[in-house]
Short mmCIF file of C-alpha atoms and ligand atoms in Angstrom, two decimals:
data_model
loop_
_atom_site.label_atom_id
_atom_site.label_comp_id
_atom_site.label_asym_id
_atom_site.label_seq_id
_atom_site.Cartn_x
_atom_site.Cartn_y
_atom_site.Cartn_z
CA UNK K 1 -12.62 38.21 0.03
CA UNK K 2 -10.69 37.20 3.14
CA UNK K 3 -9.70 33.61 3.60
CA UNK K 4 -11.31 31.45 6.27
CA UNK K 5 -9.76 28.73 8.43
CA UNK K 6 -11.41 26.04 10.52
CA UNK K 7 -9.82 25.99 13.98
CA UNK K 8 -11.13 23.60 16.63
CA UNK K 9 -14.79 23.85 15.78
CA UNK K 10 -14.92 27.44 14.51
CA UNK K 11 -14.64 29.08 11.10
CA UNK K 12 -12.45 32.15 11.50
CA UNK K 13 -10.99 34.81 9.26
CA UNK K 14 -7.45 33.65 8.50
CA UNK K 15 -6.05 36.88 9.92
CA UNK K 16 -7.80 36.11 13.22
CA UNK K 17 -7.28 32.35 13.26
CA UNK K 18 -4.66 31.35 15.82
CA UNK K 19 -3.55 28.45 17.96
CA UNK K 20 -2.36 28.56 21.55
CA UNK K 21 1.39 29.09 22.12
CA UNK K 22 1.36 25.87 24.15
CA UNK K 23 -0.07 23.86 21.28
CA UNK K 24 2.13 20.77 21.05
CA UNK K 25 2.36 21.14 17.30
CA UNK K 26 4.00 24.52 17.81
CA UNK K 27 6.32 23.39 20.62
CA UNK K 28 7.21 19.81 19.65
CA UNK K 29 5.98 19.31 16.05
CA UNK K 30 3.78 16.76 17.83
CA UNK K 31 1.23 16.47 15.07
CA UNK K 32 0.44 15.26 11.61
CA UNK K 33 -0.96 16.77 8.42
CA UNK K 34 -2.42 16.10 5.00
CA UNK K 35 -2.53 18.07 1.75
CA UNK K 36 -5.30 17.25 -0.73
CA UNK K 37 -5.64 18.57 -4.27
CA UNK K 38 -9.01 20.09 -5.17
CA UNK K 39 -9.98 20.04 -8.83
CA UNK K 40 -13.34 21.18 -10.17
CA UNK K 41 -14.57 21.20 -6.58
CA UNK K 42 -13.65 17.54 -6.02
CA UNK K 43 -11.08 16.20 -3.58
CA UNK K 44 -8.59 14.12 -5.54
CA UNK K 45 -7.79 10.73 -3.98
CA UNK K 46 -9.70 11.75 -0.84
CA UNK K 47 -10.05 8.21 0.48
CA UNK K 48 -6.33 7.57 0.27
CA UNK K 49 -5.56 10.82 2.10
CA UNK K 50 -8.08 10.09 4.85
CA UNK K 51 -6.73 6.57 5.27
CA UNK K 52 -3.19 7.90 5.54
CA UNK K 53 -4.35 10.54 8.03
CA UNK K 54 -5.86 7.77 10.17
CA UNK K 55 -2.63 5.77 9.91
CA UNK K 56 -0.48 8.78 10.91
CA UNK K 57 -2.76 9.37 13.90
CA UNK K 58 -2.43 5.73 14.98
CA UNK K 59 1.35 5.71 14.59
CA UNK K 60 1.69 8.77 16.84
CA UNK K 61 -1.04 7.51 19.22
CA UNK K 62 -3.02 10.67 18.55
CA UNK K 63 -6.80 10.54 19.01
CA UNK K 64 -8.84 11.36 15.89
CA UNK K 65 -10.44 14.81 16.28
CA UNK K 66 -13.57 13.56 14.48
CA UNK K 67 -14.72 10.77 12.18
CA UNK K 68 -14.10 10.70 8.43
CA UNK K 69 -17.63 11.81 7.45
CA UNK K 70 -17.73 14.97 9.64
CA UNK K 71 -14.15 15.74 8.61
CA UNK K 72 -15.15 15.59 4.94
CA UNK K 73 -17.99 18.00 5.75
CA UNK K 74 -15.56 20.44 7.42
CA UNK K 75 -13.20 20.19 4.44
CA UNK K 76 -16.06 20.84 1.99
CA UNK K 77 -17.19 23.82 4.08
CA UNK K 78 -13.68 25.30 4.22
CA UNK K 79 -13.37 24.89 0.44
CA UNK K 80 -16.78 26.51 -0.04
CA UNK K 81 -16.11 29.45 2.28
CA UNK K 82 -12.81 30.10 0.51
CA UNK K 83 -14.40 29.62 -2.91
CA UNK K 84 -11.78 27.04 -3.80
CA UNK K 85 -12.79 24.98 -6.83
CA UNK K 86 -9.17 24.40 -7.84
CA UNK K 87 -6.53 24.46 -5.17
CA UNK K 88 -5.50 22.59 -2.09
CA UNK K 89 -6.75 21.67 1.34
CA UNK K 90 -4.29 21.68 4.23
CA UNK K 91 -5.26 20.01 7.48
CA UNK K 92 -3.31 19.39 10.60
CA UNK K 93 -3.97 17.54 13.84
CA UNK K 94 -1.81 18.07 16.93
CA UNK K 95 -1.84 16.56 20.39
CA UNK K 96 -3.47 19.71 21.68
CA UNK K 97 -2.66 22.35 24.26
CA UNK K 98 -0.89 21.54 27.53
CA UNK K 99 1.86 22.89 29.79
CA UNK K 100 5.16 22.08 28.13
CA UNK K 101 6.32 18.56 28.99
CA UNK K 102 7.74 16.17 26.41
CA UNK K 103 5.62 13.17 27.43
CA UNK K 104 1.93 13.04 26.45
CA UNK K 105 -0.37 15.28 28.54
CA UNK K 106 -1.88 13.35 31.43
CA UNK K 107 -4.83 13.55 31.62
CA UNK K 108 -5.08 13.73 27.82
CA UNK K 109 -6.31 16.95 26.22
CA UNK K 110 -8.43 17.14 23.06
CA UNK K 111 -6.43 17.08 19.80
CA UNK K 112 -6.33 20.36 17.87
CA UNK K 113 -7.62 20.40 14.28
CA UNK K 114 -6.94 23.12 11.74
CA UNK K 115 -8.17 23.07 8.13
CA UNK K 116 -7.31 25.71 5.52
CA UNK K 117 -7.82 25.98 1.77
CA UNK K 118 -6.23 28.02 -0.94
CA UNK K 119 -6.40 28.39 -4.67
CA UNK K 120 -3.53 27.22 -6.83
CA UNK K 121 -2.57 27.98 -10.44
CA UNK K 122 -4.54 25.98 -13.03
CA UNK K 123 -3.60 22.34 -13.62
CA UNK K 124 -0.59 22.33 -15.99
CA UNK K 125 -1.55 22.13 -19.65
CA UNK K 126 1.15 19.59 -20.48
CA UNK K 127 3.97 17.58 -18.95
CA UNK K 128 6.45 20.03 -20.45
CA UNK K 129 4.67 22.93 -18.74
CA UNK K 130 5.15 21.12 -15.41
CA UNK K 131 8.86 20.26 -15.86
CA UNK K 132 11.47 21.40 -13.34
CA UNK K 133 15.09 21.10 -12.26
CA UNK K 134 16.13 19.19 -9.12
CA UNK K 135 19.21 18.83 -6.97
CA UNK K 136 20.38 15.86 -4.94
CA UNK K 137 21.22 15.93 -1.29
CA UNK K 138 21.87 13.59 1.63
CA UNK K 139 18.65 12.66 3.48
CA UNK K 140 18.95 14.13 6.96
CA UNK K 141 15.52 13.16 8.27
CA UNK K 142 14.43 10.87 11.08
CA UNK K 143 13.73 7.14 10.95
CA UNK K 144 9.92 7.31 10.49
CA UNK K 145 9.48 9.19 7.23
CA UNK K 146 6.40 7.02 6.57
CA UNK K 147 4.44 9.16 9.04
CA UNK K 148 3.26 12.52 7.70
CA UNK K 149 4.31 14.57 10.73
CA UNK K 150 4.56 18.34 10.81
CA UNK K 151 8.21 17.92 11.89
CA UNK K 152 9.64 19.05 8.56
CA UNK K 153 12.88 20.85 9.49
CA UNK K 154 15.09 18.67 7.25
CA UNK K 155 12.56 18.91 4.39
CA UNK K 156 12.52 22.71 4.77
CA UNK K 157 16.32 22.89 4.58
CA UNK K 158 16.40 20.54 1.58
CA UNK K 159 13.77 22.57 -0.28
CA UNK K 160 15.59 25.80 0.48
CA UNK K 161 18.85 24.31 -0.87
CA UNK K 162 16.97 23.43 -4.06
CA UNK K 163 15.53 26.93 -4.32
CA UNK K 164 18.94 28.54 -3.85
CA UNK K 165 20.30 26.31 -6.64
CA UNK K 166 17.50 27.47 -8.97
CA UNK K 167 15.73 24.11 -8.68
CA UNK K 168 12.25 23.08 -7.55
CA UNK K 169 12.94 19.87 -5.66
CA UNK K 170 15.69 18.21 -3.62
CA UNK K 171 16.00 14.47 -4.26
CA UNK K 172 17.36 12.87 -1.11
CA UNK K 173 19.59 9.78 -0.73
CA UNK K 174 20.42 7.70 2.32
CA UNK K 175 23.71 6.61 3.91
CA UNK K 176 23.96 3.72 1.42
CA UNK K 177 23.65 6.07 -1.56
CA UNK K 178 20.09 4.89 -2.29
CA UNK K 179 17.49 7.48 -3.29
CA UNK K 180 14.72 7.91 -0.69
CA UNK K 181 12.34 10.63 -1.91
CA UNK K 182 12.03 14.34 -2.60
CA UNK K 183 11.67 17.00 0.09
CA UNK K 184 7.92 16.94 -0.61
CA UNK K 185 7.43 14.26 -3.27
CA UNK K 186 8.09 10.64 -4.25
CA UNK K 187 10.74 9.99 -6.90
CA UNK K 188 10.50 7.78 -9.99
CA UNK K 189 12.91 6.97 -12.80
CA UNK K 190 12.96 5.21 -16.12
CA UNK K 191 16.28 3.49 -15.59
CA UNK K 192 19.03 2.95 -18.17
CA UNK K 193 17.41 -0.40 -19.10
CA UNK K 194 14.03 1.29 -19.68
CA UNK K 195 12.27 0.07 -16.51
CA UNK K 196 9.99 2.32 -14.48
CA UNK K 197 11.26 2.29 -10.90
CA UNK K 198 10.20 3.82 -7.61
CA UNK K 199 11.41 2.92 -4.14
CA UNK K 200 9.39 0.27 -2.31
CA UNK K 201 7.39 1.44 0.72
CA UNK K 202 9.18 1.34 4.07
CA UNK K 203 9.79 3.68 6.99
CA UNK K 204 12.25 5.59 4.73
CA UNK K 205 9.58 7.27 2.58
CA UNK K 206 6.08 8.65 2.77
CA UNK K 207 3.49 6.33 1.20
CA UNK K 208 2.41 8.96 -1.32
CA UNK K 209 -1.26 9.05 -2.29
CA UNK K 210 -0.28 10.24 -5.79
CA UNK K 211 2.24 7.40 -5.95
CA UNK K 212 -0.48 4.89 -5.04
CA UNK K 213 -2.97 6.43 -7.48
CA UNK K 214 -0.43 6.36 -10.32
CA UNK K 215 0.44 2.71 -9.65
CA UNK K 216 -3.28 1.98 -9.96
CA UNK K 217 -3.35 3.85 -13.27
CA UNK K 218 -0.55 1.86 -14.93
CA UNK K 219 -2.96 -0.87 -16.05
CA UNK K 220 -3.39 -0.70 -19.79
CA UNK K 221 -0.53 1.73 -20.37
CA UNK K 222 1.95 -1.01 -21.27
CA UNK K 223 4.27 0.35 -18.56
CA UNK K 224 5.26 -2.06 -15.80
CA UNK K 225 6.67 -0.95 -12.49
CA UNK K 226 9.70 -2.33 -10.72
CA UNK K 227 9.06 -1.17 -7.14
CA UNK K 228 12.67 -1.25 -6.01
CA UNK K 229 15.06 1.34 -4.62
CA UNK K 230 17.66 2.80 -6.96
CA UNK K 231 21.02 4.37 -6.25
CA UNK K 232 22.21 7.89 -6.83
CA UNK K 233 24.33 6.50 -9.69
CA UNK K 234 21.20 4.96 -11.25
CA UNK K 235 19.38 8.27 -10.80
CA UNK K 236 22.18 10.05 -12.65
CA UNK K 237 22.11 7.45 -15.44
CA UNK K 238 18.29 7.49 -15.71
CA UNK K 239 16.61 8.15 -19.07
CA UNK K 240 13.75 9.93 -17.32
CA UNK K 241 13.07 11.24 -13.82
CA UNK K 242 9.83 12.53 -12.37
CA UNK K 243 8.37 13.22 -8.94
CA UNK K 244 4.80 12.90 -7.69
CA UNK K 245 2.73 14.60 -5.01
CA UNK K 246 -0.74 16.01 -4.44
CA UNK K 247 0.57 19.46 -5.39
CA UNK K 248 3.00 18.57 -8.19
CA UNK K 249 1.06 15.71 -9.87
CA UNK K 250 3.45 13.96 -12.29
CA UNK K 251 6.30 16.46 -12.44
CA UNK K 252 9.11 15.81 -14.93
CA UNK K 253 12.65 16.50 -13.73
CA UNK K 254 14.62 17.55 -16.80
CA UNK K 255 17.79 18.81 -15.08
CA UNK K 256 19.58 17.17 -12.17
CA UNK K 257 22.34 19.03 -10.34
CA UNK K 258 22.70 21.28 -13.37
CA UNK K 259 22.96 18.46 -15.94
CA UNK K 260 20.30 17.53 -18.49
CA UNK K 261 18.33 14.35 -17.78
CA UNK K 262 18.32 12.33 -21.03
CA UNK K 263 18.16 14.89 -23.83
CA UNK K 264 16.85 17.53 -21.43
CA UNK K 265 13.22 17.27 -22.54
CA UNK K 266 10.30 15.33 -21.05
CA UNK K 267 10.63 11.62 -21.89
CA UNK K 268 7.86 9.49 -23.42
CA UNK K 269 7.01 7.45 -20.30
CA UNK K 270 6.78 10.55 -18.11
CA UNK K 271 4.62 12.31 -20.72
CA UNK K 272 2.26 9.32 -20.97
CA UNK K 273 1.94 9.04 -17.18
CA UNK K 274 1.38 12.79 -16.85
CA UNK K 275 -1.52 12.46 -19.31
CA UNK K 276 -2.88 9.40 -17.53
CA UNK K 277 -2.81 11.17 -14.17
CA UNK K 278 -4.33 14.33 -15.68
CA UNK K 279 -7.28 12.22 -16.91
CA UNK K 280 -7.64 10.82 -13.39
CA UNK K 281 -7.70 14.34 -11.93
CA UNK K 282 -10.17 15.57 -14.54
CA UNK K 283 -12.47 12.79 -13.43
CA UNK K 284 -12.52 9.46 -15.16
CA UNK K 285 -14.87 8.10 -12.52
CA UNK K 286 -12.29 7.02 -9.97
CA UNK K 287 -12.41 10.16 -7.88
CA UNK K 288 -16.00 10.08 -6.75
CA UNK K 289 -16.30 10.67 -3.03
N1 PDD J 1 3.88 16.53 0.46
N2 PDD J 1 7.04 12.56 0.25
C1 PDD J 1 7.03 13.65 1.04
C2 PDD J 1 8.16 13.86 1.98
C3 PDD J 1 5.96 14.56 0.96
O1 PDD J 1 5.94 15.63 1.77
C4 PDD J 1 4.92 14.34 0.04
C5 PDD J 1 3.75 15.27 -0.10
C6 PDD J 1 4.98 13.19 -0.77
C7 PDD J 1 3.89 12.86 -1.77
O2 PDD J 1 2.70 12.45 -1.13
P1 PDD J 1 1.29 12.70 -1.80
O3 PDD J 1 1.37 12.12 -3.16
O4 PDD J 1 0.36 11.98 -0.93
O5 PDD J 1 1.06 14.20 -1.83
C8 PDD J 1 6.05 12.32 -0.64
C9 PDD J 1 2.79 17.48 0.48
C10 PDD J 1 2.22 17.77 -0.86
C11 PDD J 1 3.24 18.70 1.24
O6 PDD J 1 3.98 18.52 2.21
O7 PDD J 1 2.86 19.82 0.88
#
C-alpha cells in the first residue's frame, strides 16, 4: 500500500506529493509544524497540539489554513488512508509560495498545509524497554525556541552528534550552563535531593504537550514537581533523568556522556511516570476528542 499525503486540499500518493520550490518553508524555514502520537486510532493530547499550532501560527503572524474542526477531519482522513492506528501525524504550515523575498509576500498568498501519517513501532512494553543514552551539548538555537518552527538546523546537528556518539538524544545547555531541552524533547531530572525538576516555560524551550500532559498526571502519584531550571552540574548529579515528547513518551536516560545515570537502570520515579503516561495513552478517559 502506498502512503498518502494531504497537500493543499488534495490527497496524493506520497511519491507524487510535492511542494513548489518557491514555498517559503523550503526557502526560509518560514513555517511551523506539529507531531501528534496516534494510539489505537486516537490522537493523543490532540487539543494541546492544536492549541500550540494556533499559538505558533500567531507568533509567526501566519494565517491559519483552516479551522480546528476541518483540520481534525483532514488528520483523521490522512490516518485512515494510511491505515495508521498506531503511529504519528506530521503536519506543517508555511507562509505559502511567492517569489523569493525575505519580507512577507504582499499581497499575502494562501498558507501551505501538508499532513502526513506513518506507522511507528508498538508502544514500549516497559520503561526499561524505552531507555536510551544521551549526550550533552551547547544549545546553538535561536531566541524563540517556544515556537515550533520548521527551522531545525541546530536540532538536526545536535541529534546527529548524539547519533554519532551512539546516543538517542542531545541534551542542550545555554550560555549560563543551564539545561534547556533535548534536540526534540523536554528534559526532566530527579535531582540529588530527590525532587522532580523540569525547566520552567520561557522562550528558551518548547512548551511540550507531553510535558503538559505529564504535569497534569502527577496528581495522586505522590510526586511533586519543582518547575525550575537546573544546571549541567545538577544534570550530572541527578539520580534519574528522562525526556518527554509525542514520539518518545516518558523516555528514561540511563547513560549521559558515556557515564551511568544513578546505578545505570531506570529509577523508580521515572518508571512510575512512564506507567502513568502509558495509562493516559491507552485511554483513561482524558484523551477523548
Ligand atoms: N518534537 N522540545 C523540542 C525541541 C521538540 O522538538 C519537541 C517535540 C519537544 C516535545 O514536545 P511534545 O511533547 O509536544 O512532542 C520538546 C517532535 C516530536 C518532533 O520534532 O518530531
